[in-house]
Amino acid sequence: MDFIVAFLKKLPWISIGLFVGGLVLGLTWGYVISPVEFVDADPSYLRAELQEDYMRMAIDSYRLNQDPNLAVQRWKALGVGAQQAFGAIQANPKNTDPAVVQSYGELITNVLSGEPIPVEKTGLSIVQTATLGIGVIVLLGVLAYGGLYLYRLLGNRGSGEVTPTMQAVEMSRKAEKTNFEQLGLAPPITQTMTTYVLGDDLYDESFSIDTQAGEFMGEYGVGVSEAIGVGDPKKVTALEFWLFDKNDIKTATKVLMSRHAFNDPGIRARLEPKGELVLVEPQSQVLLETATLQLLATVVDLEYGKGPLPADSYFERITLELAIWPRQG
Protein backbone atom coordinates (compact mmCIF):
# COMPACT_ATOMS: atom_id res chain seq x y z
CA MET A 1 0.00 0.00 0.00
CA ASP A 2 2.83 2.41 0.85
CA PHE A 3 4.43 1.65 -2.53
CA ILE A 4 1.22 2.58 -4.34
CA VAL A 5 0.90 5.85 -2.40
CA ALA A 6 4.52 6.74 -3.13
CA PHE A 7 4.04 5.96 -6.82
CA LEU A 8 0.91 8.12 -7.02
CA LYS A 9 2.75 11.02 -5.39
CA LYS A 10 5.44 10.89 -8.07
CA LEU A 11 2.97 11.22 -10.95
CA PRO A 12 2.91 14.68 -12.65
CA TRP A 13 -0.69 15.38 -11.67
CA ILE A 14 -0.62 18.98 -12.85
CA SER A 15 0.45 17.96 -16.35
CA ILE A 16 -2.08 15.13 -16.42
CA GLY A 17 -4.81 17.48 -15.21
CA LEU A 18 -3.96 20.08 -17.84
CA PHE A 19 -3.94 17.42 -20.58
CA VAL A 20 -7.32 15.95 -19.55
CA GLY A 21 -8.82 19.43 -19.08
CA GLY A 22 -7.56 20.58 -22.48
CA LEU A 23 -8.88 17.41 -24.12
CA VAL A 24 -12.34 17.82 -22.55
CA LEU A 25 -12.43 21.52 -23.40
CA GLY A 26 -11.36 20.85 -27.00
CA LEU A 27 -13.98 18.12 -27.51
CA THR A 28 -16.69 20.27 -25.92
CA TRP A 29 -15.80 23.23 -28.12
CA GLY A 30 -15.49 21.15 -31.30
CA TYR A 31 -18.67 19.07 -30.86
CA VAL A 32 -21.00 21.22 -28.73
CA ILE A 33 -20.12 24.93 -28.68
CA SER A 34 -18.79 25.45 -32.20
CA PRO A 35 -19.10 22.28 -34.32
CA VAL A 36 -17.74 22.27 -37.86
CA GLU A 37 -20.37 23.03 -40.48
CA PHE A 38 -19.91 22.31 -44.16
CA VAL A 39 -21.47 24.87 -46.49
CA ASP A 40 -21.56 24.57 -50.28
CA ALA A 41 -19.19 21.58 -50.18
CA ASP A 42 -18.43 19.90 -53.51
CA PRO A 43 -19.27 16.21 -54.20
CA SER A 44 -15.73 15.08 -53.33
CA TYR A 45 -16.77 15.21 -49.65
CA LEU A 46 -19.52 12.62 -50.16
CA ARG A 47 -19.24 9.02 -48.98
CA ALA A 48 -18.12 6.49 -51.59
CA GLU A 49 -21.63 5.17 -52.27
CA LEU A 50 -23.01 8.69 -52.66
CA GLN A 51 -20.14 9.60 -54.99
CA GLU A 52 -21.16 6.59 -57.09
CA ASP A 53 -24.76 7.88 -57.17
CA TYR A 54 -23.47 11.30 -58.25
CA MET A 55 -21.42 9.68 -61.03
CA ARG A 56 -24.49 7.75 -62.24
CA MET A 57 -26.46 10.99 -62.42
CA ALA A 58 -23.60 12.67 -64.31
CA ILE A 59 -23.50 9.80 -66.84
CA ASP A 60 -27.29 9.84 -67.22
CA SER A 61 -27.19 13.61 -67.75
CA TYR A 62 -24.50 13.13 -70.40
CA ARG A 63 -26.85 10.77 -72.24
CA LEU A 64 -29.36 13.61 -72.61
CA ASN A 65 -26.98 16.57 -72.86
CA GLN A 66 -23.67 15.60 -74.45
CA ASP A 67 -21.83 18.74 -73.40
CA PRO A 68 -18.17 17.69 -72.95
CA ASN A 69 -17.30 20.70 -70.76
CA LEU A 70 -20.14 19.93 -68.35
CA ALA A 71 -19.24 16.23 -68.31
CA VAL A 72 -15.59 16.91 -67.45
CA GLN A 73 -16.57 19.53 -64.86
CA ARG A 74 -18.75 16.98 -63.06
CA TRP A 75 -15.96 14.39 -63.23
CA LYS A 76 -13.48 16.82 -61.65
CA ALA A 77 -15.99 17.75 -58.94
CA LEU A 78 -15.52 14.27 -57.46
CA GLY A 79 -11.75 14.78 -57.17
CA VAL A 80 -9.76 11.64 -56.44
CA GLY A 81 -12.97 9.62 -55.94
CA ALA A 82 -14.03 9.96 -59.59
CA GLN A 83 -12.10 6.94 -60.89
CA GLN A 84 -13.28 4.72 -58.03
CA ALA A 85 -16.93 5.68 -58.57
CA PHE A 86 -16.63 5.19 -62.34
CA GLY A 87 -14.95 1.80 -61.88
CA ALA A 88 -17.76 0.66 -59.58
CA ILE A 89 -20.35 1.64 -62.22
CA GLN A 90 -18.38 -0.20 -64.94
CA ALA A 91 -18.39 -3.33 -62.78
CA ASN A 92 -22.11 -3.01 -61.96
CA PRO A 93 -24.02 -0.68 -64.33
CA LYS A 94 -27.44 -1.50 -62.78
CA ASN A 95 -29.95 0.71 -64.65
CA THR A 96 -27.24 2.75 -66.40
CA ASP A 97 -26.79 2.03 -70.11
CA PRO A 98 -23.33 0.35 -70.51
CA ALA A 99 -22.92 2.01 -73.92
CA VAL A 100 -23.36 5.45 -72.34
CA VAL A 101 -20.91 4.50 -69.56
CA GLN A 102 -18.33 3.55 -72.17
CA SER A 103 -18.94 6.71 -74.19
CA TYR A 104 -18.59 8.86 -71.06
CA GLY A 105 -15.36 7.13 -70.08
CA GLU A 106 -13.88 7.59 -73.56
CA LEU A 107 -14.72 11.31 -73.44
CA ILE A 108 -13.02 11.76 -70.05
CA THR A 109 -9.97 9.80 -71.22
CA ASN A 110 -9.60 11.87 -74.38
CA VAL A 111 -10.14 15.23 -72.71
CA LEU A 112 -8.04 14.80 -69.57
CA SER A 113 -5.01 12.74 -70.44
CA GLY A 114 -5.40 10.09 -73.05
CA GLU A 115 -4.65 7.53 -70.33
CA PRO A 116 -7.13 4.65 -69.96
CA ILE A 117 -9.47 4.73 -66.99
CA PRO A 118 -8.97 1.54 -64.97
CA VAL A 119 -11.83 -0.95 -65.00
CA GLU A 120 -12.88 -2.35 -61.67
CA LYS A 121 -13.23 -6.12 -62.01
CA THR A 122 -14.12 -6.80 -58.41
CA GLY A 123 -17.01 -6.00 -56.15
CA LEU A 124 -17.46 -2.78 -54.25
CA SER A 125 -16.62 -4.46 -50.94
CA ILE A 126 -13.08 -5.07 -52.17
CA VAL A 127 -12.85 -1.44 -53.26
CA GLN A 128 -13.91 -0.35 -49.80
CA THR A 129 -11.32 -2.66 -48.24
CA ALA A 130 -8.61 -1.28 -50.50
CA THR A 131 -9.66 2.29 -49.65
CA LEU A 132 -9.42 1.51 -45.94
CA GLY A 133 -5.97 -0.01 -46.46
CA ILE A 134 -4.81 3.04 -48.39
CA GLY A 135 -6.15 5.28 -45.63
CA VAL A 136 -4.15 3.35 -43.02
CA ILE A 137 -1.00 3.56 -45.15
CA VAL A 138 -1.48 7.31 -45.63
CA LEU A 139 -1.98 7.79 -41.88
CA LEU A 140 1.18 5.82 -41.10
CA GLY A 141 3.03 7.85 -43.72
CA VAL A 142 1.89 11.12 -42.14
CA LEU A 143 2.97 9.94 -38.69
CA ALA A 144 6.32 8.76 -40.04
CA TYR A 145 6.86 12.08 -41.85
CA GLY A 146 6.00 13.98 -38.67
CA GLY A 147 8.47 11.88 -36.71
CA LEU A 148 11.22 12.41 -39.27
CA TYR A 149 10.55 16.15 -39.30
CA LEU A 150 10.82 16.35 -35.50
CA TYR A 151 13.98 14.26 -35.64
CA ARG A 152 15.46 16.60 -38.24
CA LEU A 153 14.50 19.64 -36.23
CA LEU A 154 15.35 18.47 -32.72
CA GLY A 155 17.79 15.60 -33.26
CA ASN A 156 20.80 17.16 -31.53
CA ARG A 157 19.14 19.94 -29.57
CA GLY A 158 19.58 18.12 -26.28
CA SER A 159 23.37 18.31 -26.71
CA GLY A 160 23.23 22.02 -27.52
CA GLU A 161 24.46 21.42 -31.08
CA VAL A 162 22.83 23.43 -33.86
CA THR A 163 21.53 20.96 -36.46
CA PRO A 164 21.56 21.62 -40.23
CA THR A 165 17.76 21.79 -40.13
CA MET A 166 17.87 24.46 -37.45
CA GLN A 167 20.38 26.41 -39.54
CA ALA A 168 18.10 26.09 -42.57
CA VAL A 169 15.06 27.32 -40.66
CA GLU A 170 16.98 30.36 -39.45
CA MET A 171 18.28 31.14 -42.96
CA SER A 172 14.78 30.91 -44.39
CA ARG A 173 13.48 33.18 -41.64
CA LYS A 174 16.10 35.84 -42.38
CA ALA A 175 15.74 35.70 -46.17
CA GLU A 176 13.82 38.69 -47.55
CA LYS A 177 10.71 37.82 -49.54
CA THR A 178 10.05 39.46 -52.88
CA ASN A 179 7.41 42.21 -52.85
CA PHE A 180 5.61 41.25 -56.04
CA GLU A 181 3.12 44.11 -55.72
CA GLN A 182 6.00 46.60 -56.08
CA LEU A 183 6.90 44.78 -59.30
CA GLY A 184 3.39 45.34 -60.64
CA LEU A 185 2.23 41.76 -60.03
CA ALA A 186 -0.70 40.47 -58.05
CA PRO A 187 0.22 39.13 -54.60
CA PRO A 188 0.67 35.35 -54.64
CA ILE A 189 -1.78 32.98 -52.97
CA THR A 190 1.10 31.71 -50.84
CA GLN A 191 4.80 32.54 -50.64
CA THR A 192 7.39 30.40 -48.84
CA MET A 193 11.13 30.39 -48.20
CA THR A 194 12.84 27.00 -47.91
CA THR A 195 16.53 26.25 -47.40
CA TYR A 196 18.66 23.13 -47.84
CA VAL A 197 21.89 22.96 -45.82
CA LEU A 198 24.59 20.31 -46.25
CA GLY A 199 23.98 17.62 -43.64
CA ASP A 200 20.19 17.70 -43.81
CA ASP A 201 19.96 14.25 -45.44
CA LEU A 202 16.18 14.08 -44.87
CA TYR A 203 15.42 17.41 -46.56
CA ASP A 204 11.91 17.19 -47.99
CA GLU A 205 9.57 20.18 -47.64
CA SER A 206 5.92 20.32 -48.67
CA PHE A 207 3.28 23.02 -48.27
CA SER A 208 -0.49 23.26 -48.75
CA ILE A 209 -2.18 25.71 -51.14
CA ASP A 210 -5.45 27.11 -49.78
CA THR A 211 -7.65 30.03 -50.74
CA GLN A 212 -8.48 32.78 -48.24
CA ALA A 213 -11.80 31.00 -47.73
CA GLY A 214 -9.94 27.85 -46.72
CA GLU A 215 -10.58 25.86 -49.90
CA PHE A 216 -7.84 23.33 -50.66
CA MET A 217 -6.28 23.92 -54.09
CA GLY A 218 -3.22 21.68 -54.04
CA GLU A 219 0.28 21.24 -52.65
CA TYR A 220 3.86 22.06 -53.59
CA GLY A 221 7.30 21.27 -52.29
CA VAL A 222 10.97 20.52 -52.84
CA GLY A 223 13.27 17.67 -51.85
CA VAL A 224 16.51 15.84 -52.58
CA SER A 225 16.65 14.31 -56.04
CA GLU A 226 20.25 13.09 -56.50
CA ALA A 227 23.45 12.84 -54.45
CA ILE A 228 27.02 12.11 -55.54
CA GLY A 229 30.05 10.65 -53.85
CA VAL A 230 30.04 8.39 -50.79
CA GLY A 231 29.95 8.83 -47.05
CA ASP A 232 28.01 11.11 -44.76
CA PRO A 233 26.59 13.64 -45.07
CA LYS A 234 24.99 13.23 -48.49
CA LYS A 235 26.46 15.46 -51.18
CA VAL A 236 23.28 16.70 -52.86
CA THR A 237 23.81 17.59 -56.50
CA ALA A 238 20.17 18.04 -57.56
CA LEU A 239 16.85 19.02 -56.01
CA GLU A 240 13.41 18.52 -57.47
CA PHE A 241 10.47 20.82 -56.88
CA TRP A 242 6.89 19.94 -57.71
CA LEU A 243 3.38 21.35 -57.93
CA PHE A 244 0.20 19.33 -57.36
CA ASP A 245 -3.08 20.81 -58.60
CA LYS A 246 -6.32 19.17 -57.47
CA ASN A 247 -7.80 20.11 -60.86
CA ASP A 248 -5.02 18.39 -62.81
CA ILE A 249 -4.31 14.69 -63.18
CA LYS A 250 -0.53 15.05 -63.24
CA THR A 251 1.97 16.61 -60.83
CA ALA A 252 4.33 19.08 -62.53
CA THR A 253 8.01 18.56 -61.63
CA LYS A 254 11.35 20.13 -62.54
CA VAL A 255 14.86 19.19 -61.39
CA LEU A 256 17.28 21.87 -60.19
CA MET A 257 20.83 20.71 -60.93
CA SER A 258 24.30 21.81 -59.91
CA ARG A 259 26.62 22.96 -62.69
CA HIS A 260 28.58 19.68 -62.59
CA ALA A 261 25.44 17.52 -62.65
CA PHE A 262 23.91 19.54 -65.47
CA ASN A 263 26.97 18.86 -67.63
CA ASP A 264 27.31 15.17 -66.68
CA PRO A 265 25.57 12.90 -69.27
CA GLY A 266 25.20 10.02 -66.81
CA ILE A 267 23.46 12.11 -64.14
CA ARG A 268 21.26 13.77 -66.76
CA ALA A 269 20.18 10.38 -68.09
CA ARG A 270 19.12 9.27 -64.58
CA LEU A 271 17.19 12.46 -63.81
CA GLU A 272 15.48 13.17 -67.15
CA PRO A 273 12.49 10.86 -66.36
CA LYS A 274 11.70 13.00 -63.30
CA GLY A 275 11.06 16.20 -65.25
CA GLU A 276 12.69 19.09 -67.08
CA LEU A 277 16.34 19.60 -66.09
CA VAL A 278 17.31 23.13 -65.04
CA LEU A 279 20.74 24.58 -64.23
CA VAL A 280 20.72 26.34 -60.86
CA GLU A 281 22.18 29.83 -60.88
CA PRO A 282 21.93 32.64 -58.28
CA GLN A 283 18.77 34.76 -58.71
CA SER A 284 17.53 32.53 -61.54
CA GLN A 285 13.80 31.83 -61.74
CA VAL A 286 11.98 28.67 -62.83
CA LEU A 287 8.25 28.41 -63.59
CA LEU A 288 6.00 25.39 -63.06
CA GLU A 289 2.45 25.34 -64.42
CA THR A 290 -0.55 23.07 -64.03
CA ALA A 291 -4.15 23.37 -65.18
CA THR A 292 -5.07 26.16 -62.74
CA LEU A 293 -1.88 27.02 -60.82
CA GLN A 294 1.61 28.35 -61.49
CA LEU A 295 4.66 28.24 -59.21
CA LEU A 296 7.61 30.59 -59.53
CA ALA A 297 10.80 29.35 -57.86
CA THR A 298 13.57 31.91 -57.29
CA VAL A 299 17.10 30.93 -56.25
CA VAL A 300 17.64 33.48 -53.47
CA ASP A 301 20.97 32.13 -52.19
CA LEU A 302 23.39 29.50 -53.48
CA GLU A 303 26.77 28.24 -52.30
CA TYR A 304 28.57 25.13 -53.53
CA GLY A 305 30.47 22.79 -51.25
CA LYS A 306 34.27 22.60 -51.38
CA GLY A 307 35.98 19.25 -51.11
CA PRO A 308 37.56 16.38 -53.04
CA LEU A 309 34.60 16.13 -55.41
CA PRO A 310 34.50 18.07 -58.72
CA ALA A 311 33.99 21.83 -58.51
CA ASP A 312 30.37 23.07 -58.32
CA SER A 313 29.13 19.51 -57.89
CA TYR A 314 27.12 19.66 -54.66
CA PHE A 315 25.30 22.26 -52.59
CA GLU A 316 26.64 23.67 -49.33
CA ARG A 317 23.36 25.55 -49.04
CA ILE A 318 20.58 26.80 -51.28
CA THR A 319 17.58 28.97 -50.45
CA LEU A 320 14.51 28.97 -52.69
CA GLU A 321 11.54 31.31 -52.71
CA LEU A 322 8.38 29.49 -53.85
CA ALA A 323 5.39 31.65 -54.82
CA ILE A 324 2.01 30.41 -56.10
CA TRP A 325 -0.54 32.21 -58.28
CA PRO A 326 -3.72 31.08 -60.01
CA ARG A 327 -2.98 30.44 -63.66
CA GLN A 328 -4.65 33.02 -65.89
CA GLY A 329 -6.41 31.92 -69.07
PDB file of N, CA and C in Angstrom, residues 139-196:
ATOM      1  N   LEU A 139      -2.104   7.348 -43.268  1.00  0.00           N
ATOM      2  CA  LEU A 139      -1.979   7.794 -41.883  1.00  0.00           C
ATOM      3  C   LEU A 139      -0.610   7.447 -41.318  1.00  0.00           C
ATOM      4  N   LEU A 140      -0.147   6.221 -41.571  1.00  0.00           N
ATOM      5  CA  LEU A 140       1.177   5.823 -41.095  1.00  0.00           C
ATOM      6  C   LEU A 140       2.262   6.682 -41.739  1.00  0.00           C
ATOM      7  N   GLY A 141       2.061   6.995 -43.032  1.00  0.00           N
ATOM      8  CA  GLY A 141       3.034   7.849 -43.723  1.00  0.00           C
ATOM      9  C   GLY A 141       3.101   9.228 -43.105  1.00  0.00           C
ATOM     10  N   VAL A 142       1.926   9.792 -42.768  1.00  0.00           N
ATOM     11  CA  VAL A 142       1.893  11.120 -42.142  1.00  0.00           C
ATOM     12  C   VAL A 142       2.595  11.095 -40.786  1.00  0.00           C
ATOM     13  N   LEU A 143       2.324  10.039 -40.000  1.00  0.00           N
ATOM     14  CA  LEU A 143       2.967   9.935 -38.690  1.00  0.00           C
ATOM     15  C   LEU A 143       4.479   9.773 -38.837  1.00  0.00           C
ATOM     16  N   ALA A 144       4.894   8.957 -39.821  1.00  0.00           N
ATOM     17  CA  ALA A 144       6.324   8.764 -40.039  1.00  0.00           C
ATOM     18  C   ALA A 144       6.986  10.068 -40.475  1.00  0.00           C
ATOM     19  N   TYR A 145       6.302  10.800 -41.383  1.00  0.00           N
ATOM     20  CA  TYR A 145       6.859  12.075 -41.845  1.00  0.00           C
ATOM     21  C   TYR A 145       6.978  13.058 -40.690  1.00  0.00           C
ATOM     22  N   GLY A 146       5.945  13.092 -39.828  1.00  0.00           N
ATOM     23  CA  GLY A 146       6.005  13.983 -38.669  1.00  0.00           C
ATOM     24  C   GLY A 146       7.151  13.630 -37.743  1.00  0.00           C
ATOM     25  N   GLY A 147       7.361  12.304 -37.552  1.00  0.00           N
ATOM     26  CA  GLY A 147       8.470  11.875 -36.705  1.00  0.00           C
ATOM     27  C   GLY A 147       9.821  12.244 -37.290  1.00  0.00           C
ATOM     28  N   LEU A 148       9.961  12.049 -38.617  1.00  0.00           N
ATOM     29  CA  LEU A 148      11.218  12.413 -39.268  1.00  0.00           C
ATOM     30  C   LEU A 148      11.471  13.907 -39.193  1.00  0.00           C
ATOM     31  N   TYR A 149      10.387  14.694 -39.358  1.00  0.00           N
ATOM     32  CA  TYR A 149      10.552  16.147 -39.297  1.00  0.00           C
ATOM     33  C   TYR A 149      11.024  16.580 -37.907  1.00  0.00           C
ATOM     34  N   LEU A 150      10.402  16.002 -36.862  1.00  0.00           N
ATOM     35  CA  LEU A 150      10.819  16.347 -35.505  1.00  0.00           C
ATOM     36  C   LEU A 150      12.247  15.890 -35.248  1.00  0.00           C
ATOM     37  N   TYR A 151      12.601  14.731 -35.808  1.00  0.00           N
ATOM     38  CA  TYR A 151      13.976  14.260 -35.639  1.00  0.00           C
ATOM     39  C   TYR A 151      14.964  15.203 -36.308  1.00  0.00           C
ATOM     40  N   ARG A 152      14.605  15.644 -37.530  1.00  0.00           N
ATOM     41  CA  ARG A 152      15.460  16.603 -38.239  1.00  0.00           C
ATOM     42  C   ARG A 152      15.617  17.895 -37.442  1.00  0.00           C
ATOM     43  N   LEU A 153      14.494  18.339 -36.892  1.00  0.00           N
ATOM     44  CA  LEU A 153      14.496  19.639 -36.231  1.00  0.00           C
ATOM     45  C   LEU A 153      15.152  19.605 -34.857  1.00  0.00           C
ATOM     46  N   LEU A 154      14.938  18.493 -34.131  1.00  0.00           N
ATOM     47  CA  LEU A 154      15.347  18.468 -32.723  1.00  0.00           C
ATOM     48  C   LEU A 154      16.405  17.420 -32.422  1.00  0.00           C
ATOM     49  N   GLY A 155      16.909  16.746 -33.459  1.00  0.00           N
ATOM     50  CA  GLY A 155      17.789  15.601 -33.256  1.00  0.00           C
ATOM     51  C   GLY A 155      18.921  15.830 -32.274  1.00  0.00           C
ATOM     52  N   ASN A 156      19.640  16.923 -32.398  1.00  0.00           N
ATOM     53  CA  ASN A 156      20.797  17.163 -31.533  1.00  0.00           C
ATOM     54  C   ASN A 156      20.600  18.334 -30.582  1.00  0.00           C
ATOM     55  N   ARG A 157      19.359  18.761 -30.412  1.00  0.00           N
ATOM     56  CA  ARG A 157      19.137  19.942 -29.572  1.00  0.00           C
ATOM     57  C   ARG A 157      19.507  19.678 -28.123  1.00  0.00           C
ATOM     58  N   GLY A 158      19.281  18.425 -27.678  1.00  0.00           N
ATOM     59  CA  GLY A 158      19.585  18.121 -26.282  1.00  0.00           C
ATOM     60  C   GLY A 158      21.049  18.327 -25.959  1.00  0.00           C
ATOM     61  N   SER A 159      21.936  18.135 -26.953  1.00  0.00           N
ATOM     62  CA  SER A 159      23.370  18.315 -26.714  1.00  0.00           C
ATOM     63  C   SER A 159      23.805  19.759 -26.903  1.00  0.00           C
ATOM     64  N   GLY A 160      22.891  20.631 -27.293  1.00  0.00           N
ATOM     65  CA  GLY A 160      23.234  22.023 -27.518  1.00  0.00           C
ATOM     66  C   GLY A 160      23.782  22.290 -28.898  1.00  0.00           C
ATOM     67  N   GLU A 161      23.917  21.251 -29.739  1.00  0.00           N
ATOM     68  CA  GLU A 161      24.458  21.418 -31.083  1.00  0.00           C
ATOM     69  C   GLU A 161      23.383  21.955 -32.014  1.00  0.00           C
ATOM     70  N   VAL A 162      23.752  22.874 -32.878  1.00  0.00           N
ATOM     71  CA  VAL A 162      22.828  23.427 -33.863  1.00  0.00           C
ATOM     72  C   VAL A 162      22.797  22.496 -35.073  1.00  0.00           C
ATOM     73  N   THR A 163      21.648  21.907 -35.354  1.00  0.00           N
ATOM     74  CA  THR A 163      21.527  20.958 -36.458  1.00  0.00           C
ATOM     75  C   THR A 163      21.434  21.692 -37.791  1.00  0.00           C
ATOM     76  N   PRO A 164      21.737  20.994 -38.909  1.00  0.00           N
ATOM     77  CA  PRO A 164      21.561  21.620 -40.226  1.00  0.00           C
ATOM     78  C   PRO A 164      20.137  22.110 -40.451  1.00  0.00           C
ATOM     79  N   THR A 165      19.156  21.365 -39.959  1.00  0.00           N
ATOM     80  CA  THR A 165      17.765  21.785 -40.133  1.00  0.00           C
ATOM     81  C   THR A 165      17.488  23.089 -39.401  1.00  0.00           C
ATOM     82  N   MET A 166      18.042  23.225 -38.199  1.00  0.00           N
ATOM     83  CA  MET A 166      17.866  24.460 -37.447  1.00  0.00           C
ATOM     84  C   MET A 166      18.538  25.628 -38.167  1.00  0.00           C
ATOM     85  N   GLN A 167      19.712  25.369 -38.760  1.00  0.00           N
ATOM     86  CA  GLN A 167      20.377  26.412 -39.539  1.00  0.00           C
ATOM     87  C   GLN A 167      19.510  26.823 -40.733  1.00  0.00           C
ATOM     88  N   ALA A 168      18.924  25.807 -41.399  1.00  0.00           N
ATOM     89  CA  ALA A 168      18.098  26.088 -42.572  1.00  0.00           C
ATOM     90  C   ALA A 168      16.873  26.913 -42.210  1.00  0.00           C
ATOM     91  N   VAL A 169      16.240  26.573 -41.092  1.00  0.00           N
ATOM     92  CA  VAL A 169      15.061  27.322 -40.658  1.00  0.00           C
ATOM     93  C   VAL A 169      15.424  28.778 -40.387  1.00  0.00           C
ATOM     94  N   GLU A 170      16.561  28.996 -39.756  1.00  0.00           N
ATOM     95  CA  GLU A 170      16.984  30.357 -39.445  1.00  0.00           C
ATOM     96  C   GLU A 170      17.315  31.132 -40.723  1.00  0.00           C
ATOM     97  N   MET A 171      17.961  30.473 -41.701  1.00  0.00           N
ATOM     98  CA  MET A 171      18.276  31.139 -42.964  1.00  0.00           C
ATOM     99  C   MET A 171      17.004  31.512 -43.714  1.00  0.00           C
ATOM    100  N   SER A 172      16.040  30.617 -43.716  1.00  0.00           N
ATOM    101  CA  SER A 172      14.777  30.908 -44.391  1.00  0.00           C
ATOM    102  C   SER A 172      14.057  32.069 -43.721  1.00  0.00           C
ATOM    103  N   ARG A 173      14.145  32.109 -42.387  1.00  0.00           N
ATOM    104  CA  ARG A 173      13.477  33.181 -41.643  1.00  0.00           C
ATOM    105  C   ARG A 173      14.089  34.531 -41.967  1.00  0.00           C
ATOM    106  N   LYS A 174      15.425  34.575 -42.128  1.00  0.00           N
ATOM    107  CA  LYS A 174      16.103  35.842 -42.377  1.00  0.00           C
ATOM    108  C   LYS A 174      16.039  36.278 -43.842  1.00  0.00           C
ATOM    109  N   ALA A 175      15.769  35.361 -44.748  1.00  0.00           N
ATOM    110  CA  ALA A 175      15.738  35.705 -46.175  1.00  0.00           C
ATOM    111  C   ALA A 175      14.576  36.657 -46.458  1.00  0.00           C
ATOM    112  N   GLU A 176      14.835  37.677 -47.247  1.00  0.00           N
ATOM    113  CA  GLU A 176      13.821  38.689 -47.553  1.00  0.00           C
ATOM    114  C   GLU A 176      12.951  38.236 -48.717  1.00  0.00           C
ATOM    115  N   LYS A 177      11.647  38.236 -48.496  1.00  0.00           N
ATOM    116  CA  LYS A 177      10.713  37.821 -49.535  1.00  0.00           C
ATOM    117  C   LYS A 177      10.536  38.925 -50.579  1.00  0.00           C
ATOM    118  N   THR A 178      10.287  38.517 -51.792  1.00  0.00           N
ATOM    119  CA  THR A 178      10.053  39.465 -52.880  1.00  0.00           C
ATOM    120  C   THR A 178       8.704  40.145 -52.705  1.00  0.00           C
ATOM    121  N   ASN A 179       8.671  41.466 -52.864  1.00  0.00           N
ATOM    122  CA  ASN A 179       7.407  42.208 -52.849  1.00  0.00           C
ATOM    123  C   ASN A 179       6.901  42.290 -54.287  1.00  0.00           C
ATOM    124  N   PHE A 180       6.071  41.330 -54.654  1.00  0.00           N
ATOM    125  CA  PHE A 180       5.613  41.251 -56.040  1.00  0.00           C
ATOM    126  C   PHE A 180       4.688  42.409 -56.413  1.00  0.00           C
ATOM    127  N   GLU A 181       4.011  42.981 -55.421  1.00  0.00           N
ATOM    128  CA  GLU A 181       3.124  44.108 -55.719  1.00  0.00           C
ATOM    129  C   GLU A 181       3.936  45.311 -56.191  1.00  0.00           C
ATOM    130  N   GLN A 182       5.138  45.501 -55.620  1.00  0.00           N
ATOM    131  CA  GLN A 182       5.999  46.596 -56.080  1.00  0.00           C
ATOM    132  C   GLN A 182       6.481  46.365 -57.503  1.00  0.00           C
ATOM    133  N   LEU A 183       6.489  45.115 -57.938  1.00  0.00           N
ATOM    134  CA  LEU A 183       6.900  44.783 -59.302  1.00  0.00           C
ATOM    135  C   LEU A 183       5.731  44.840 -60.278  1.00  0.00           C
ATOM    136  N   GLY A 184       4.559  45.238 -59.772  1.00  0.00           N
ATOM    137  CA  GLY A 184       3.387  45.337 -60.635  1.00  0.00           C
ATOM    138  C   GLY A 184       2.641  44.036 -60.817  1.00  0.00           C
ATOM    139  N   LEU A 185       2.901  43.045 -59.938  1.00  0.00           N
ATOM    140  CA  LEU A 185       2.234  41.756 -60.032  1.00  0.00           C
ATOM    141  C   LEU A 185       1.235  41.600 -58.891  1.00  0.00           C
ATOM    142  N   ALA A 186       0.258  40.764 -59.107  1.00  0.00           N
ATOM    143  CA  ALA A 186      -0.701  40.466 -58.051  1.00  0.00           C
ATOM    144  C   ALA A 186       0.005  39.697 -56.937  1.00  0.00           C
ATOM    145  N   PRO A 187      -0.397  39.894 -55.691  1.00  0.00           N
ATOM    146  CA  PRO A 187       0.224  39.133 -54.599  1.00  0.00           C
ATOM    147  C   PRO A 187      -0.076  37.649 -54.763  1.00  0.00           C
ATOM    148  N   PRO A 188       0.895  36.792 -54.484  1.00  0.00           N
ATOM    149  CA  PRO A 188       0.666  35.354 -54.643  1.00  0.00           C
ATOM    150  C   PRO A 188      -0.317  34.810 -53.608  1.00  0.00           C
ATOM    151  N   ILE A 189      -0.899  33.654 -53.923  1.00  0.00           N
ATOM    152  CA  ILE A 189      -1.776  32.976 -52.969  1.00  0.00           C
ATOM    153  C   ILE A 189      -0.987  32.599 -51.720  1.00  0.00           C
ATOM    154  N   THR A 190       0.224  32.089 -51.941  1.00  0.00           N
ATOM    155  CA  THR A 190       1.102  31.713 -50.839  1.00  0.00           C
ATOM    156  C   THR A 190       2.545  31.912 -51.281  1.00  0.00           C
ATOM    157  N   GLN A 191       3.406  32.211 -50.336  1.00  0.00           N
ATOM    158  CA  GLN A 191       4.800  32.537 -50.637  1.00  0.00           C
ATOM    159  C   GLN A 191       5.670  31.987 -49.512  1.00  0.00           C
ATOM    160  N   THR A 192       6.631  31.136 -49.849  1.00  0.00           N
ATOM    161  CA  THR A 192       7.390  30.401 -48.844  1.00  0.00           C
ATOM    162  C   THR A 192       8.880  30.437 -49.149  1.00  0.00           C
ATOM    163  N   MET A 193       9.685  30.538 -48.104  1.00  0.00           N
ATOM    164  CA  MET A 193      11.128  30.386 -48.203  1.00  0.00           C
ATOM    165  C   MET A 193      11.505  29.006 -47.667  1.00  0.00           C
ATOM    166  N   THR A 194      12.358  28.298 -48.380  1.00  0.00           N
ATOM    167  CA  THR A 194      12.839  27.002 -47.913  1.00  0.00           C
ATOM    168  C   THR A 194      14.329  26.895 -48.213  1.00  0.00           C
ATOM    169  N   THR A 195      15.076  26.307 -47.281  1.00  0.00           N
ATOM    170  CA  THR A 195      16.530  26.245 -47.401  1.00  0.00           C
ATOM    171  C   THR A 195      17.030  24.828 -47.175  1.00  0.00           C
ATOM    172  N   TYR A 196      17.916  24.384 -48.055  1.00  0.00           N
ATOM    173  CA  TYR A 196      18.659  23.130 -47.841  1.00  0.00           C
ATOM    174  C   TYR A 196      20.066  23.486 -47.375  1.00  0.00           C
TER     175      TYR A 196
END
